Amino acid sequence: MYSTKVFYVSSDSNIKYPFLDGFAFFNADLVIGNNAYREYINENNNNEDYPDGCCVIINKKDDKIIIKRDYHGYYPIYYYKKDNFWCVSSSILHIQKKLKEKKINIEYDNVNIEIWKSKLALALQASSYYTFIKDVKLLPVGCDLIIKNGKLDIEYRKIDNIYKTYQESLENCLYIWRKRFETVLRNDIGVRMELTGGIDSRTLFSFVANKNNLLDFKYRNNSIFIYSDVNHKEDFYIANKISSVYNIKINGHLNEKYHAKSLSSCESYNNWRYYNIGRYSPIVFPTSKFNINCINFGGEGGEDNRGFYGREDNGSFIPFEVYLKKYQQYFSKKEFYDKWVEYIYEALEIIKKNNVNKNISDSILHYREFRSTHHTSKFPFYKFNCAVLGSKYFHNIACYAEKESIENGQILYDIINNNDNHLLMIPFDKEYKNMTSINIKRLMNVIVQSDSLYGKVYNYYDEKLINMECVNFELMDDEFNNCNSLQILIKKSKNIINENKDIVIDILGKEFFDKMNKDILSIDYNSNRINLHADGVLLHLCELIKSVIS
């Protein structure tokens, strides 16, 4: 038996504060873990609200205990409140376990079971705040949880954007993220960064290119690793073209002290299941433990201000309400589909309460809240991943950008241009990603405040179970010996289907059951491929059904 930690507080808990689980940037300082957070607030008067990162934070203000999290909501939070009991956790399966322990009746929502049949993009992750367990909901990104007089309530965030123009927001974003990159580059912390032929990764790279002397120092000391997939030939070619300008090698060497400890197949499977069931259906397993010594900067968040759903071959997008009709095929009843659409628009009403820019479409707002959030945080507790492009400083620029600037990538071109305009002279992997004459004409050069100050890294790991609980997982039976994570999942899925055939048919219908069984039997689990991505969504559905019927 082995254990993992999960965030959990309830009406029965003695809640401790101040508290932070995860990591966050507070201004230019990087804080990792609860001990580090306590040290940070002891040294600093400024405790920034809704920092960038992936974290949950608990503090007390006046007579209220406030549970909030990172700006983008990458740290998943579920909550249950009914009658005299409430609870909050980072895992819906943990809440289910607690409700069973308290002998509370659990009802399931067929709408939010059937939607997980889908392989289409909008439903590869949670698509509304409702879950497959009735009365258990996802916390909206724009909301906090408030505990007062022992009762749990939801409160909308109050965020004042002090920068009221596009230019001011651009200047501030450049200033704060240059400082944050400098903090990481000057401290003893490893850096991993992907470089492709696209605009998102190049935007990130522009921040380290802006600190070329630090990039060179970090590279010579094997504490920065710029990687690109050799199998994606166009990406790899352009990545090498960019890196040669700065005299660094793609896929070089990272000092061993920055390497993460691997997870066993058993650990990988169980942790994937505990945090992703009912939240993210593509099959991608965590492979290593959270490593406080090495931060990964990825291009996640880059689509937050661009169209994604319903792209036509000519680059245009079908209306959102038309796009949603593609999902009706996954529901056994029209009333289930109608209820799901109702959930979608209810979520959009909540999202719009905190949305400043009325030019942003429903499609983009939904993408940002759900797909971007959960796709980025598919390993929220196992990967030290910082989504720069999904930060509040990038979102603040989008708040004051014209609709055309949001849709044509102007924001990212402006960032690259001000960090290192040489990077715009190298073509992107696809012609449509290159700047148009309109982009070139609208490039905005700004003067960014420059000073010698940079932040501090607080990274004191804490093993204590403060506001956390241990989850004990049983070791696997002998039949799973020498299996990788995918093989474990497939064998367990087959067992679920074989042992509970009538129940599964009752939930999904005979026609879909036969299709699912055929698809699962056709998977070649003896190959070296572990991650099936969207091709494995039916395996996720099997595990979800297992949690419903067990």
PDB file of C-alpha atoms in Angstrom, residues 9 23 183 343 402 415:
ATOM      1  CA  VAL A   9     -11.500  20.387   4.230  1.00  0.00           C
ATOM      2  CA  PHE A  23       3.062  26.964  -6.238  1.00  0.00           C
ATOM      3  CA  THR A 183      14.066  35.362 -10.832  1.00  0.00           C
ATOM      4  CA  TYR A 343     -25.541  23.631 -18.265  1.00  0.00           C
ATOM      5  CA  GLU A 402      -9.708  45.171 -29.967  1.00  0.00           C
ATOM      6  CA  ILE A 415       5.189  40.696 -26.799  1.00  0.00           C
TER       7      ILE A 415
END
